[in-house]
Amino acid sequence: MKHEKFVVSAPTRCDLAGGTLDLWPLYCLFGRSRTINVAIDIRAICEFDCQPNTQQVVEIENSQGVNFSFAPNQKGLLPEKAPKELKFPTAIVCRFFAQQPVEKGFKLKIKIETQAPVGSGLGGSSTLCVALVRGLSHLNGKYEEADWRWKMLNWVRDAEAEYLKTPTGTQDYLAAIFGSLSCFNYQVGEITHESYLPSVVEELNSRLLVLFSGEMHHSGLSNWEVFKKAMEGDTNVLSGLKSLHEVAETLHQELLLKSVDWKKIGSLLTKEWNIRKTTLGVNTQRLDQIIKFLETQSVFGVKVCGAAQGGSLLALVDPQRKQQISEACSAQSIRVLPAQISSFGVRIN
């Protein structure tokens, strides 16, 4: 490999509606499902520095200075030997080089940073996976074709599922790949991407408030548990998923209107959360307290981020009161995340 130095960044996301339904084959239960999310500029960042070398060496280092060096072609369970903070990125790098071997020697240093709080429900690990793989593919010329986004989606989905040993949805990767406000349409045989008018994106950005509860993912049904119960025919879970499907469809149609009623969009977010809370058991005392407080601030609507659990919340507010509400949240020890909509997805600088 030649000497190259570059930075890759990818946005995390807030889901508006249809989370969990991005998990195969749950969307097949309804013929077609939609997941609507918005990419935000709380990013995963990977700095790559690759130089020719006599041997093949990779060093990964996080923003806390924890590092791990290894030979990617070495046999053995390398991820298990890595520090716990680096097990996941090590697994992704090892899997990539196992499938895309390089003959010549190189020394590759990757510095990683995930700006999303741990356990925030914003898709931080999946976003990191996208940034890592985009950088690795840049080094060996993979995923350069016109439809690279969909091919890379398949790879990162499978690689993370291999690591987690559970099925994974795809909305986190898709938001990181495409950016902006998007609707992803899931139907038998394909996933398609649909964008919204720039004016709608701008209006949402002025009303968007992202908060972190301070809690990591708490007890509730994980994607795997939802998956199992749905496949076993649990009527309560299936009813909840159908209701989530209907909310996503309604929200999508509302966002397509020339004049968007943001109070109605907010009410749909609240409805989506209430379905999850009732059906999937994902609320915690802290989340309930924050939502109750936000209701006293007359927000348009609020939901917790993440398909089944999450420590972050998305609220829609009157843009004229956004600063006031942010300050009120801070006074209640509710962390306001500096989130703006990211107009672009994963990018190499």
XYZ file of C-alpha atoms in Angstrom:
349
model
C 0.000 0.000 0.000
C 1.191 3.525 -0.743
C 1.502 6.206 1.930
C -1.924 7.720 2.545
C -3.324 9.870 5.316
C -6.997 10.821 5.477
C -9.994 11.210 7.771
C -13.384 9.511 7.452
C -16.457 10.784 9.285
C -20.008 9.461 9.400
C -23.142 10.821 11.125
C -25.213 9.090 13.775
C -29.008 9.258 13.643
C -32.275 9.929 15.421
C -35.159 7.742 14.353
C -38.517 9.430 13.861
C -40.630 6.358 13.109
C -40.430 2.752 11.978
C -37.447 1.630 14.031
C -37.346 -2.163 14.673
C -39.183 -2.674 11.364
C -35.814 -2.335 9.616
C -34.952 -5.777 10.994
C -35.340 -8.651 8.512
C -37.783 -10.357 8.237
C -40.042 -8.222 10.448
C -40.793 -5.819 7.613
C -41.912 -8.762 5.489
C -44.823 -9.284 7.883
C -46.449 -6.118 6.542
C -45.646 -6.344 2.832
C -43.824 -3.024 2.951
C -42.531 -0.966 5.846
C -40.898 2.418 6.207
C -38.221 3.609 8.596
C -37.776 7.377 8.797
C -34.669 8.810 10.404
C -32.462 11.870 10.354
C -28.668 11.914 10.317
C -27.121 14.269 12.868
C -23.650 15.766 13.101
C -22.694 13.797 16.188
C -20.191 11.678 14.343
C -17.891 8.707 14.301
C -14.465 9.841 13.101
C -11.594 7.647 11.937
C -8.137 9.007 11.129
C -6.177 6.694 8.823
C -2.401 6.782 8.398
C -1.085 4.019 6.141
C 2.577 3.546 5.205
C 4.555 0.853 3.371
C 6.194 -1.626 5.737
C 8.024 -4.956 5.671
C 5.211 -6.606 7.654
C 1.474 -6.102 7.970
C 0.639 -4.231 11.175
C -2.537 -2.460 12.292
C -2.740 -0.219 15.345
C -6.099 1.044 16.589
C -6.296 3.823 19.169
C -9.361 5.486 20.668
C -9.804 9.046 21.918
C -8.935 7.954 25.486
C -5.520 6.721 24.359
C -6.334 3.001 24.606
C -4.542 1.189 21.771
C -4.030 -2.283 20.349
C -1.554 -3.460 17.690
C -1.922 -6.662 15.709
C -1.152 -8.403 12.444
C -4.462 -8.607 10.538
C -3.420 -11.843 8.809
C -2.553 -13.523 12.116
C -4.548 -16.632 12.948
C -6.377 -16.765 16.255
C -9.084 -14.875 18.096
C -7.611 -11.386 17.837
C -10.714 -9.421 18.932
C -10.789 -11.372 22.198
C -7.209 -10.273 22.885
C -8.005 -6.592 22.345
C -8.953 -4.237 25.214
C -12.726 -4.254 25.703
C -13.004 -0.720 24.291
C -11.425 -1.887 21.025
C -12.861 -5.389 20.579
C -15.514 -4.278 18.084
C -13.312 -2.177 15.754
C -10.625 -4.875 15.913
C -13.182 -7.486 14.849
C -14.315 -5.340 11.913
C -10.752 -4.703 10.698
C -9.840 -8.407 11.002
C -12.939 -9.494 9.118
C -12.275 -6.956 6.347
C -8.686 -8.081 5.749
C -9.698 -11.746 5.986
C -11.963 -11.205 2.973
C -9.807 -8.608 1.222
C -6.237 -9.815 1.794
C -3.321 -7.555 0.873
C -0.085 -9.099 -0.403
C 2.366 -6.293 0.410
C 3.388 -5.150 3.863
C 1.941 -2.040 5.465
C 1.638 -0.235 8.778
C -1.850 1.132 9.315
C -2.722 3.356 12.254
C -6.384 4.144 12.862
C -7.464 6.675 15.465
C -11.151 6.386 16.278
C -13.534 8.753 18.000
C -17.237 8.274 18.660
C -18.898 11.540 19.637
C -22.193 9.927 20.675
C -22.440 9.108 24.404
C -22.083 5.395 25.119
C -25.519 3.772 25.257
C -27.205 6.820 23.742
C -29.352 4.894 21.269
C -28.045 7.032 18.392
C -26.388 4.136 16.548
C -22.808 5.025 17.478
C -21.257 1.578 17.015
C -22.907 1.015 13.630
C -21.790 4.473 12.521
C -18.232 3.653 13.587
C -18.463 0.458 11.539
C -19.478 2.454 8.447
C -16.630 4.948 8.902
C -14.088 2.166 9.428
C -15.166 0.168 6.397
C -15.335 3.233 4.162
C -11.743 4.039 5.075
C -10.517 0.468 4.657
C -12.265 0.165 1.299
C -10.632 3.420 0.159
C -7.222 1.854 0.771
C -7.879 -1.183 -1.418
C -10.259 0.298 -4.004
C -13.366 -1.581 -2.864
C -16.875 -0.057 -3.028
C -16.043 2.431 -5.790
C -18.880 1.422 -8.130
C -22.095 3.435 -8.573
C -24.117 1.275 -6.171
C -21.384 1.042 -3.515
C -23.742 2.221 -0.772
C -25.956 -0.852 -0.995
C -23.042 -3.270 -1.316
C -21.326 -1.765 1.702
C -24.619 -1.898 3.629
C -24.770 -5.669 3.178
C -21.197 -6.079 4.376
C -21.381 -3.910 7.509
C -24.742 -5.429 8.493
C -23.367 -8.957 8.296
C -20.041 -8.080 9.935
C -21.718 -6.489 12.953
C -24.206 -9.360 13.216
C -21.270 -11.778 13.206
C -19.684 -9.856 16.075
C -22.877 -9.397 18.117
C -24.192 -12.908 17.388
C -27.692 -11.438 16.908
C -29.723 -10.142 13.948
C -29.201 -6.456 13.196
C -31.418 -3.869 11.573
C -30.066 -1.549 8.904
C -31.347 1.950 9.657
C -28.214 2.970 11.601
C -25.928 2.088 8.692
C -28.230 3.692 6.138
C -28.382 7.009 7.982
C -24.579 6.977 8.254
C -24.232 6.170 4.547
C -26.861 8.521 3.060
C -27.141 11.361 5.594
C -29.927 13.970 5.921
C -33.622 13.229 6.532
C -34.551 9.972 4.834
C -37.267 7.403 4.407
C -36.032 3.866 3.821
C -38.634 1.649 2.184
C -38.396 -2.034 3.059
C -40.170 -4.522 0.858
C -39.679 -8.063 -0.355
C -36.431 -8.232 -2.289
C -35.159 -4.687 -1.837
C -34.617 -1.577 0.248
C -34.949 1.831 -1.395
C -34.047 5.333 -0.277
C -36.366 8.330 -0.468
C -35.415 11.885 0.460
C -37.524 14.910 1.384
C -37.570 18.498 0.184
C -34.656 20.659 1.401
C -37.185 23.071 2.913
C -38.597 20.262 5.071
C -35.095 19.350 6.245
C -34.406 22.991 7.169
C -37.692 23.288 9.060
C -36.994 20.089 10.986
C -33.486 21.251 11.833
C -34.807 24.441 13.438
C -37.223 22.409 15.597
C -34.949 19.485 16.487
C -33.806 19.033 20.086
C -31.716 15.982 21.041
C -31.280 15.164 24.725
C -29.290 12.551 26.646
C -30.842 11.128 29.785
C -27.509 10.131 31.304
C -28.623 6.500 31.296
C -27.245 3.811 29.057
C -29.658 1.368 27.439
C -31.949 0.082 30.180
C -34.088 -3.011 30.615
C -36.731 -3.703 28.023
C -37.135 -5.886 24.982
C -34.031 -5.960 22.820
C -34.272 -6.345 19.061
C -33.533 -10.035 19.522
C -36.361 -10.496 22.017
C -38.772 -8.577 19.789
C -37.616 -10.694 16.859
C -38.207 -13.959 18.709
C -41.602 -12.954 20.048
C -42.764 -11.734 16.643
C -41.604 -14.923 14.928
C -43.338 -16.977 17.625
C -46.591 -15.144 16.886
C -46.861 -13.114 20.104
C -50.066 -11.172 19.452
C -49.125 -8.241 21.694
C -45.774 -7.677 19.966
C -47.267 -8.165 16.498
C -50.012 -5.677 17.296
C -47.410 -3.181 18.492
C -45.312 -3.619 15.355
C -48.376 -3.112 13.181
C -49.154 0.113 15.028
C -45.555 1.294 14.555
C -45.868 0.471 10.866
C -49.010 2.597 10.601
C -47.450 5.571 12.414
C -44.438 5.498 10.079
C -46.709 5.466 7.032
C -48.708 8.434 8.323
C -45.598 10.404 9.263
C -44.075 9.824 5.822
C -47.182 11.141 4.073
C -47.204 14.216 6.329
C -43.571 14.999 5.511
C -44.389 14.919 1.786
C -46.892 17.766 2.077
C -45.938 21.199 0.726
C -46.752 22.709 4.107
C -45.773 20.425 6.989
C -47.792 20.620 10.201
C -44.984 20.218 12.741
C -47.346 19.979 15.677
C -48.918 16.964 13.996
C -45.468 15.487 13.341
C -44.712 15.979 17.032
C -47.909 14.208 18.051
C -46.925 11.270 15.837
C -43.535 11.054 17.569
C -45.293 10.949 20.931
C -47.705 8.314 19.640
C -44.790 6.225 18.378
C -43.124 6.346 21.779
C -46.320 5.455 23.635
C -46.726 2.372 21.451
C -43.171 1.288 22.235
C -43.580 1.965 25.931
C -46.827 0.015 26.144
C -45.948 -2.879 23.845
C -42.199 -3.305 24.186
C -41.644 -2.192 27.787
C -38.789 0.201 27.050
C -39.454 3.064 29.454
C -37.449 3.791 32.598
C -38.184 6.053 35.535
C -35.620 8.596 34.322
C -37.019 8.660 30.789
C -40.550 9.068 32.134
C -39.392 11.988 34.301
C -37.736 13.747 31.363
C -40.759 13.292 29.109
C -43.082 14.579 31.833
C -40.857 17.649 32.221
C -40.794 18.248 28.463
C -44.582 18.164 28.417
C -44.572 21.098 30.867
C -42.471 22.976 28.290
C -45.191 22.542 25.647
C -42.989 20.682 23.170
C -44.700 19.509 19.985
C -43.768 15.890 20.703
C -41.059 13.629 22.060
C -39.807 10.060 21.697
C -36.883 8.012 22.919
C -34.287 7.175 20.276
C -33.388 3.613 19.392
C -35.359 0.700 18.030
C -36.196 -0.827 21.384
C -34.211 0.949 24.096
C -32.166 4.119 24.302
C -30.736 6.821 26.505
C -31.381 9.752 24.136
C -34.588 11.554 23.319
C -35.755 13.490 20.284
C -38.117 16.406 20.870
C -39.758 18.761 18.395
C -40.119 22.312 19.657
C -41.223 25.755 18.565
C -38.071 27.237 16.972
C -38.744 30.525 18.781
C -38.534 28.687 22.130
C -35.719 26.259 21.338
C -33.058 28.143 23.289
C -35.389 28.680 26.248
C -36.325 24.992 26.387
C -32.667 23.976 26.056
C -31.753 26.130 29.051
C -34.676 24.732 31.049
C -33.477 21.192 30.303
C -29.940 22.021 31.387
C -31.311 23.422 34.648
C -32.944 20.015 35.236
C -29.618 18.206 34.604
C -30.865 16.981 31.242
C -27.943 17.070 28.825
C -28.668 18.877 25.562
C -26.611 17.393 22.723
C -25.299 19.884 20.126
C -27.057 18.187 17.232
C -27.760 19.624 13.807
C -28.929 17.673 10.777
C -26.031 16.337 8.717
C -26.775 16.961 5.046
C -24.290 14.292 3.970
C -23.415 10.742 4.915
C -20.042 9.061 5.319
C -17.298 11.182 3.795
C -13.553 10.942 3.191
C -11.611 14.150 3.782
